[in-house]
Amino acid sequence: MSGSVAAVAALTLTSLAAPAIAQAAPAPAARPMTAGTSVPGIPDPGLSCSVNVLGVDSAQRIVDRTYTSENGRGNLYTSVWEKSQLGFVPRALVKKESAGAQSPDALGSTGRDYYATAADGSLYVLGLNLDGSLTKKKVGTTWSSIRLMTAVPALSGRPGSYVYALTDNGGIHRYNTATKAETMNSTTVVGASGWQGLKTLAWYGLKTLPDGQSADVLLATLTTGQLVEYTIPHRTPTKWTRKDVRPTSWGNLTAITVGSCAKNGTMGPNSAWIGTLPTGDAYLYMDKNKETPNSADILAYGRLAAGWPERIFAG
């Protein structure tokens, strides 16, 4: 893949043994969704891929964009939660995985909950409701230094359900999520300094290390243009390792959102993802084999959409 802006991304991917993943809550009837817009698909018979991109628009409403590719035909759906005004501009926003719409632990009636930080230091749990509105609960006051977060997509409160957060002073912290609509806890300082240059951060997967412990794999792009993979052990998180995957051409990326693919109904080695630029333009990519960090496996399918106006949060 070339180093041009249009080819601004590639993924290095690791064999995953995923934690318990929360089941998606059913789509609420009041959730306005546009008809599917035809966009480039991934030309592979029998391959089904999906990527969900989270954003907040200028009216401070939550926006979901869902890309799907089925047997080479792509569609893009946009959902705006009309009454979901946050009342603030989030610095960081990630999904908080509840057990679904029927769970008493979920804040919103849809079961779709989020953690969000604000510039004044507030930490909120946000819950989307079936009528399209938002329930907001302030659960913390000392989070002003958190500039970027990414979450492990595992049920909140379960072992391994972590949120990783970058701080303004160059640190990276790991937090345990709470089962109920409560603050994150058990702060672990993964690194106290040296992480200022990270521009984007995305959880990519879970792997088993040679010593038998599990580790989270994170993808990051740096202001200096590199694409980097970090492996952070669960039991010994300060003994993280870094692998530089690509040396240049990644500096313009503002977010990476990782999706999933299945081949003939079975989850396989493919992984689809979307990268966004400061213009709001979105580009589609796929790694043919997420188990090997081989850039030759990365396929670029060009610009998927232009000028997305909302801020994208790839948590």
Tab-separated table of C-alpha atoms in Angstrom:
chain	number	residue	atom	x	y	z
A	1	MET	CA	0.000	0.000	0.000
A	2	SER	CA	1.367	3.434	-0.866
A	3	GLY	CA	2.235	6.091	1.669
A	4	SER	CA	-0.250	8.582	0.230
A	5	VAL	CA	-3.028	10.175	2.250
A	6	ALA	CA	-5.526	7.880	0.581
A	7	ALA	CA	-3.558	4.968	1.900
A	8	VAL	CA	-3.070	6.520	5.316
A	9	ALA	CA	-3.683	3.375	7.248
A	10	ALA	CA	-2.810	-0.243	7.732
A	11	LEU	CA	-3.379	-2.580	10.635
A	12	THR	CA	-1.104	-4.993	12.313
A	13	LEU	CA	-3.234	-7.570	13.824
A	14	THR	CA	-2.832	-10.180	16.464
A	15	SER	CA	-4.468	-13.527	17.082
A	16	LEU	CA	-7.359	-12.874	19.443
A	17	ALA	CA	-8.929	-14.857	22.216
A	18	ALA	CA	-11.623	-12.322	22.898
A	19	PRO	CA	-13.175	-11.664	26.314
A	20	ALA	CA	-16.895	-12.075	26.847
A	21	ILE	CA	-18.383	-9.601	24.404
A	22	ALA	CA	-21.608	-7.840	25.262
A	23	GLN	CA	-24.563	-8.664	23.046
A	24	ALA	CA	-25.765	-5.718	21.010
A	25	ALA	CA	-28.974	-4.190	22.287
A	26	PRO	CA	-31.920	-4.222	19.865
A	27	ALA	CA	-32.307	-1.089	17.781
A	28	PRO	CA	-34.956	1.171	19.349
A	29	ALA	CA	-37.966	2.115	17.274
A	30	ALA	CA	-37.326	5.829	17.792
A	31	ARG	CA	-33.802	5.643	16.454
A	32	PRO	CA	-33.906	7.545	13.141
A	33	MET	CA	-31.839	5.759	10.506
A	34	THR	CA	-31.341	6.828	6.922
A	35	ALA	CA	-31.909	4.399	4.126
A	36	GLY	CA	-28.718	2.593	3.262
A	37	THR	CA	-26.501	4.608	0.969
A	38	SER	CA	-24.613	2.496	-1.533
A	39	VAL	CA	-20.848	2.785	-0.994
A	40	PRO	CA	-17.806	0.699	-1.965
A	41	GLY	CA	-17.967	-2.875	-0.746
A	42	ILE	CA	-15.277	-5.429	-0.036
A	43	PRO	CA	-15.165	-7.682	-3.128
A	44	ASP	CA	-15.003	-11.111	-1.529
A	45	PRO	CA	-17.860	-13.616	-2.052
A	46	GLY	CA	-19.280	-14.893	1.207
A	47	LEU	CA	-17.598	-12.181	3.275
A	48	SER	CA	-19.719	-10.066	5.638
A	49	CYS	CA	-18.129	-7.108	7.422
A	50	SER	CA	-19.396	-4.399	9.740
A	51	VAL	CA	-17.824	-1.276	11.259
A	52	ASN	CA	-19.625	1.051	13.678
A	53	VAL	CA	-18.275	4.615	13.913
A	54	LEU	CA	-19.239	6.745	16.919
A	55	GLY	CA	-19.476	10.527	16.681
A	56	VAL	CA	-20.923	13.670	18.258
A	57	ASP	CA	-22.326	16.378	15.993
A	58	SER	CA	-22.357	20.177	16.372
A	59	ALA	CA	-25.645	19.953	18.310
A	60	GLN	CA	-23.874	17.649	20.806
A	61	ARG	CA	-25.982	14.650	19.781
A	62	ILE	CA	-24.687	11.118	19.444
A	63	VAL	CA	-24.314	9.965	15.844
A	64	ASP	CA	-23.878	6.316	14.821
A	65	ARG	CA	-22.553	5.454	11.396
A	66	THR	CA	-22.673	1.789	10.468
A	67	TYR	CA	-20.865	0.433	7.440
A	68	THR	CA	-21.735	-3.030	6.155
A	69	SER	CA	-20.398	-5.097	3.291
A	70	GLU	CA	-22.254	-8.228	2.194
A	71	ASN	CA	-20.915	-10.276	-0.708
A	72	GLY	CA	-19.130	-7.271	-2.148
A	73	ARG	CA	-22.001	-4.781	-1.765
A	74	GLY	CA	-21.440	-1.925	0.649
A	75	ASN	CA	-23.959	0.211	2.503
A	76	LEU	CA	-23.592	3.074	4.940
A	77	TYR	CA	-26.279	3.943	7.486
A	78	THR	CA	-26.397	7.085	9.608
A	79	SER	CA	-28.364	7.353	12.847
A	80	VAL	CA	-28.811	10.578	14.797
A	81	TRP	CA	-30.284	10.277	18.287
A	82	GLU	CA	-32.448	13.374	17.977
A	83	LYS	CA	-32.925	14.084	21.709
A	84	SER	CA	-29.492	12.981	22.882
A	85	GLN	CA	-27.922	16.402	23.507
A	86	LEU	CA	-25.030	15.883	25.891
A	87	GLY	CA	-24.903	19.471	27.134
A	88	PHE	CA	-21.115	19.553	26.751
A	89	VAL	CA	-18.434	18.769	24.203
A	90	PRO	CA	-16.737	15.517	25.234
A	91	ARG	CA	-12.981	15.292	25.230
A	92	ALA	CA	-13.165	11.497	25.176
A	93	LEU	CA	-16.071	9.115	24.598
A	94	VAL	CA	-16.197	5.306	24.693
A	95	LYS	CA	-18.841	2.621	24.862
A	96	LYS	CA	-19.632	1.126	28.246
A	97	GLU	CA	-20.877	-2.376	27.575
A	98	SER	CA	-24.014	-3.276	29.524
A	99	ALA	CA	-25.780	-6.621	29.448
A	100	GLY	CA	-28.441	-5.207	27.131
A	101	ALA	CA	-31.722	-3.327	27.175
A	102	GLN	CA	-33.291	-5.533	29.841
A	103	SER	CA	-30.367	-5.232	32.243
A	104	PRO	CA	-31.004	-3.291	35.472
A	105	ASP	CA	-27.353	-2.248	35.343
A	106	ALA	CA	-27.797	-0.207	32.155
A	107	LEU	CA	-28.431	3.517	32.546
A	108	GLY	CA	-30.395	3.915	29.312
A	109	SER	CA	-33.443	1.869	28.320
A	110	THR	CA	-31.758	0.726	25.082
A	111	GLY	CA	-28.822	-0.766	26.987
A	112	ARG	CA	-26.433	1.498	25.022
A	113	ASP	CA	-24.277	3.279	27.568
A	114	TYR	CA	-21.104	5.358	27.275
A	115	TYR	CA	-18.371	6.942	29.381
A	116	ALA	CA	-17.565	10.566	28.505
A	117	THR	CA	-15.117	13.097	29.903
A	118	ALA	CA	-15.641	16.864	29.810
A	119	ALA	CA	-13.146	19.732	29.857
A	120	ASP	CA	-14.236	20.749	33.380
A	121	GLY	CA	-13.087	17.388	34.738
A	122	SER	CA	-16.467	15.699	34.883
A	123	LEU	CA	-16.859	12.019	34.056
A	124	TYR	CA	-20.329	10.985	32.916
A	125	VAL	CA	-22.151	7.789	32.204
A	126	LEU	CA	-24.519	8.404	29.287
A	127	GLY	CA	-27.436	6.121	28.480
A	128	LEU	CA	-29.521	6.185	25.294
A	129	ASN	CA	-33.247	5.611	25.690
A	130	LEU	CA	-35.863	4.033	23.451
A	131	ASP	CA	-37.511	7.401	22.791
A	132	GLY	CA	-34.241	8.781	21.392
A	133	SER	CA	-33.404	10.776	24.525
A	134	LEU	CA	-30.350	10.635	26.750
A	135	THR	CA	-29.961	9.922	30.466
A	136	LYS	CA	-26.835	11.508	31.926
A	137	LYS	CA	-25.226	10.713	35.271
A	138	LYS	CA	-22.151	12.509	36.616
A	139	VAL	CA	-19.892	9.964	38.307
A	140	GLY	CA	-16.539	11.783	38.631
A	141	THR	CA	-14.949	15.233	38.891
A	142	THR	CA	-11.179	14.824	38.407
A	143	TRP	CA	-10.946	13.708	34.781
A	144	SER	CA	-9.938	16.957	33.059
A	145	SER	CA	-6.529	15.594	32.017
A	146	ILE	CA	-7.973	12.667	30.032
A	147	ARG	CA	-7.726	13.486	26.327
A	148	LEU	CA	-8.371	10.150	24.627
A	149	MET	CA	-9.857	6.796	25.654
A	150	THR	CA	-10.394	3.363	24.163
A	151	ALA	CA	-12.393	0.531	25.703
A	152	VAL	CA	-12.171	-3.241	25.655
A	153	PRO	CA	-15.557	-4.458	24.281
A	154	ALA	CA	-16.283	-6.753	27.213
A	155	LEU	CA	-19.199	-6.621	29.651
A	156	SER	CA	-18.673	-3.848	32.177
A	157	GLY	CA	-17.507	-4.996	35.573
A	158	ARG	CA	-16.142	-8.298	34.278
A	159	PRO	CA	-12.434	-9.237	34.487
A	160	GLY	CA	-10.558	-7.679	31.593
A	161	SER	CA	-13.175	-5.003	30.955
A	162	TYR	CA	-10.764	-2.101	30.833
A	163	VAL	CA	-10.652	1.463	29.563
A	164	TYR	CA	-7.259	2.797	28.492
A	165	ALA	CA	-6.820	6.570	28.726
A	166	LEU	CA	-4.146	8.979	27.507
A	167	THR	CA	-3.417	12.028	29.666
A	168	ASP	CA	-2.339	15.537	28.744
A	169	ASN	CA	0.988	15.085	30.556
A	170	GLY	CA	1.952	12.083	28.437
A	171	GLY	CA	0.814	9.177	30.576
A	172	ILE	CA	-1.402	6.194	29.857
A	173	HIS	CA	-3.725	4.785	32.523
A	174	ARG	CA	-5.880	1.679	32.699
A	175	TYR	CA	-9.209	1.612	34.533
A	176	ASN	CA	-11.645	-1.120	35.490
A	177	THR	CA	-15.204	-0.424	34.368
A	178	ALA	CA	-18.140	-0.675	36.753
A	179	THR	CA	-21.089	-3.026	36.318
A	180	LYS	CA	-23.626	-0.322	37.187
A	181	ALA	CA	-23.692	3.318	36.083
A	182	GLU	CA	-20.760	4.250	38.298
A	183	THR	CA	-17.269	5.664	37.949
A	184	MET	CA	-14.331	3.679	36.639
A	185	ASN	CA	-12.002	2.418	39.355
A	186	SER	CA	-8.730	0.653	40.195
A	187	THR	CA	-6.468	3.064	38.336
A	188	THR	CA	-3.286	1.477	36.978
A	189	VAL	CA	-0.512	3.667	35.590
A	190	VAL	CA	0.687	1.751	32.539
A	191	GLY	CA	3.172	4.486	31.657
A	192	ALA	CA	3.779	7.756	33.485
A	193	SER	CA	5.333	9.644	30.577
A	194	GLY	CA	6.381	9.405	26.963
A	195	TRP	CA	2.947	8.958	25.378
A	196	GLN	CA	2.378	12.566	24.298
A	197	GLY	CA	2.940	11.746	20.641
A	198	LEU	CA	-0.043	9.426	20.301
A	199	LYS	CA	-2.676	10.979	18.076
A	200	THR	CA	-5.151	8.089	17.880
A	201	LEU	CA	-5.701	4.995	19.990
A	202	ALA	CA	-7.904	1.955	19.390
A	203	TRP	CA	-8.281	-1.381	21.144
A	204	TYR	CA	-7.543	-4.087	18.627
A	205	GLY	CA	-7.754	-7.386	20.411
A	206	LEU	CA	-6.665	-9.822	23.054
A	207	LYS	CA	-3.724	-12.203	22.837
A	208	THR	CA	-2.103	-14.829	25.028
A	209	LEU	CA	1.539	-14.228	25.907
A	210	PRO	CA	4.202	-16.949	26.180
A	211	ASP	CA	3.925	-16.862	29.989
A	212	GLY	CA	0.215	-17.694	29.726
A	213	GLN	CA	-1.228	-14.345	30.739
A	214	SER	CA	-3.583	-12.401	28.512
A	215	ALA	CA	-2.754	-8.999	27.063
A	216	ASP	CA	-4.590	-6.231	25.260
A	217	VAL	CA	-3.330	-5.127	21.861
A	218	LEU	CA	-3.754	-1.425	21.095
A	219	LEU	CA	-3.206	0.391	17.825
A	220	ALA	CA	-1.984	3.962	17.748
A	221	THR	CA	-0.888	6.529	15.233
A	222	LEU	CA	1.738	9.086	16.166
A	223	THR	CA	2.066	12.752	15.312
A	224	THR	CA	5.370	11.815	13.646
A	225	GLY	CA	3.525	9.540	11.220
A	226	GLN	CA	4.138	6.032	12.557
A	227	LEU	CA	1.565	3.295	12.977
A	228	VAL	CA	2.383	1.521	16.233
A	229	GLU	CA	1.112	-1.552	18.059
A	230	TYR	CA	1.292	-1.818	21.845
A	231	THR	CA	0.827	-5.048	23.772
A	232	ILE	CA	-0.155	-4.500	27.420
A	233	PRO	CA	-0.184	-7.569	29.714
A	234	HIS	CA	-3.115	-7.777	32.114
A	235	ARG	CA	-1.146	-8.861	35.198
A	236	THR	CA	1.988	-6.818	34.519
A	237	PRO	CA	0.775	-3.807	32.511
A	238	THR	CA	3.926	-1.745	33.041
A	239	LYS	CA	5.859	-4.380	31.047
A	240	TRP	CA	4.223	-3.322	27.795
A	241	THR	CA	5.923	-3.754	24.443
A	242	ARG	CA	5.827	-1.683	21.278
A	243	LYS	CA	6.079	-2.675	17.630
A	244	ASP	CA	6.456	-0.042	14.920
A	245	VAL	CA	4.392	-1.284	12.018
A	246	ARG	CA	4.676	1.537	9.501
A	247	PRO	CA	7.259	4.332	9.743
A	248	THR	CA	5.422	7.118	7.891
A	249	SER	CA	2.173	8.387	6.313
A	250	TRP	CA	-0.113	8.069	9.326
A	251	GLY	CA	0.154	11.545	10.805
A	252	ASN	CA	-3.066	12.925	9.255
A	253	LEU	CA	-5.312	10.269	10.704
A	254	THR	CA	-7.759	11.521	13.349
A	255	ALA	CA	-9.369	8.193	14.280
A	256	ILE	CA	-9.230	4.469	13.554
A	257	THR	CA	-12.379	2.416	14.027
A	258	VAL	CA	-11.976	-1.339	13.922
A	259	GLY	CA	-14.791	-3.659	12.796
A	260	SER	CA	-15.184	-7.367	12.203
A	261	CYS	CA	-15.782	-9.796	9.359
A	262	ALA	CA	-17.241	-13.273	8.934
A	263	LYS	CA	-16.757	-15.668	6.054
A	264	ASN	CA	-19.875	-17.685	5.205
A	265	GLY	CA	-21.207	-16.989	8.693
A	266	THR	CA	-18.027	-17.888	10.588
A	267	MET	CA	-15.706	-15.343	12.151
A	268	GLY	CA	-12.431	-15.519	10.294
A	269	PRO	CA	-9.073	-13.801	9.946
A	270	ASN	CA	-10.390	-10.776	8.018
A	271	SER	CA	-10.841	-7.424	9.696
A	272	ALA	CA	-12.444	-4.300	8.225
A	273	TRP	CA	-11.799	-0.817	9.534
A	274	ILE	CA	-12.377	2.826	8.765
A	275	GLY	CA	-9.872	5.653	9.033
A	276	THR	CA	-10.925	9.296	9.134
A	277	LEU	CA	-9.026	12.447	8.196
A	278	PRO	CA	-9.356	16.050	9.486
A	279	THR	CA	-11.578	16.834	6.487
A	280	GLY	CA	-14.090	14.257	7.710
A	281	ASP	CA	-13.306	12.013	4.768
A	282	ALA	CA	-13.485	8.319	5.627
A	283	TYR	CA	-11.445	5.537	3.998
A	284	LEU	CA	-12.148	1.824	3.974
A	285	TYR	CA	-9.557	-0.871	4.568
A	286	MET	CA	-9.345	-4.565	5.249
A	287	ASP	CA	-6.647	-6.827	6.596
A	288	LYS	CA	-6.888	-10.252	5.003
A	289	ASN	CA	-5.204	-11.907	7.979
A	290	LYS	CA	-5.451	-10.167	11.343
A	291	GLU	CA	-3.327	-12.889	12.923
A	292	THR	CA	-0.142	-11.705	11.203
A	293	PRO	CA	1.287	-8.161	11.169
A	294	ASN	CA	1.980	-8.267	7.452
A	295	SER	CA	1.364	-5.009	5.635
A	296	ALA	CA	1.020	-6.951	2.368
A	297	ASP	CA	-2.292	-8.263	3.718
A	298	ILE	CA	-3.730	-4.742	3.956
A	299	LEU	CA	-6.108	-3.770	1.173
A	300	ALA	CA	-7.259	-0.201	0.601
A	301	TYR	CA	-10.656	0.380	-1.008
A	302	GLY	CA	-10.481	4.147	-1.269
A	303	ARG	CA	-12.683	6.898	0.051
A	304	LEU	CA	-15.877	5.633	1.601
A	305	ALA	CA	-17.475	8.993	2.373
A	306	ALA	CA	-16.606	12.684	2.333
A	307	GLY	CA	-16.982	15.469	4.864
A	308	TRP	CA	-18.454	13.817	7.937
A	309	PRO	CA	-19.215	16.895	10.041
A	310	GLU	CA	-19.223	15.281	13.461
A	311	ARG	CA	-16.256	14.602	15.695
A	312	ILE	CA	-15.342	10.910	15.563
A	313	PHE	CA	-14.520	8.941	18.696
A	314	ALA	CA	-12.896	5.603	17.954
A	315	GLY	CA	-13.306	3.993	21.346
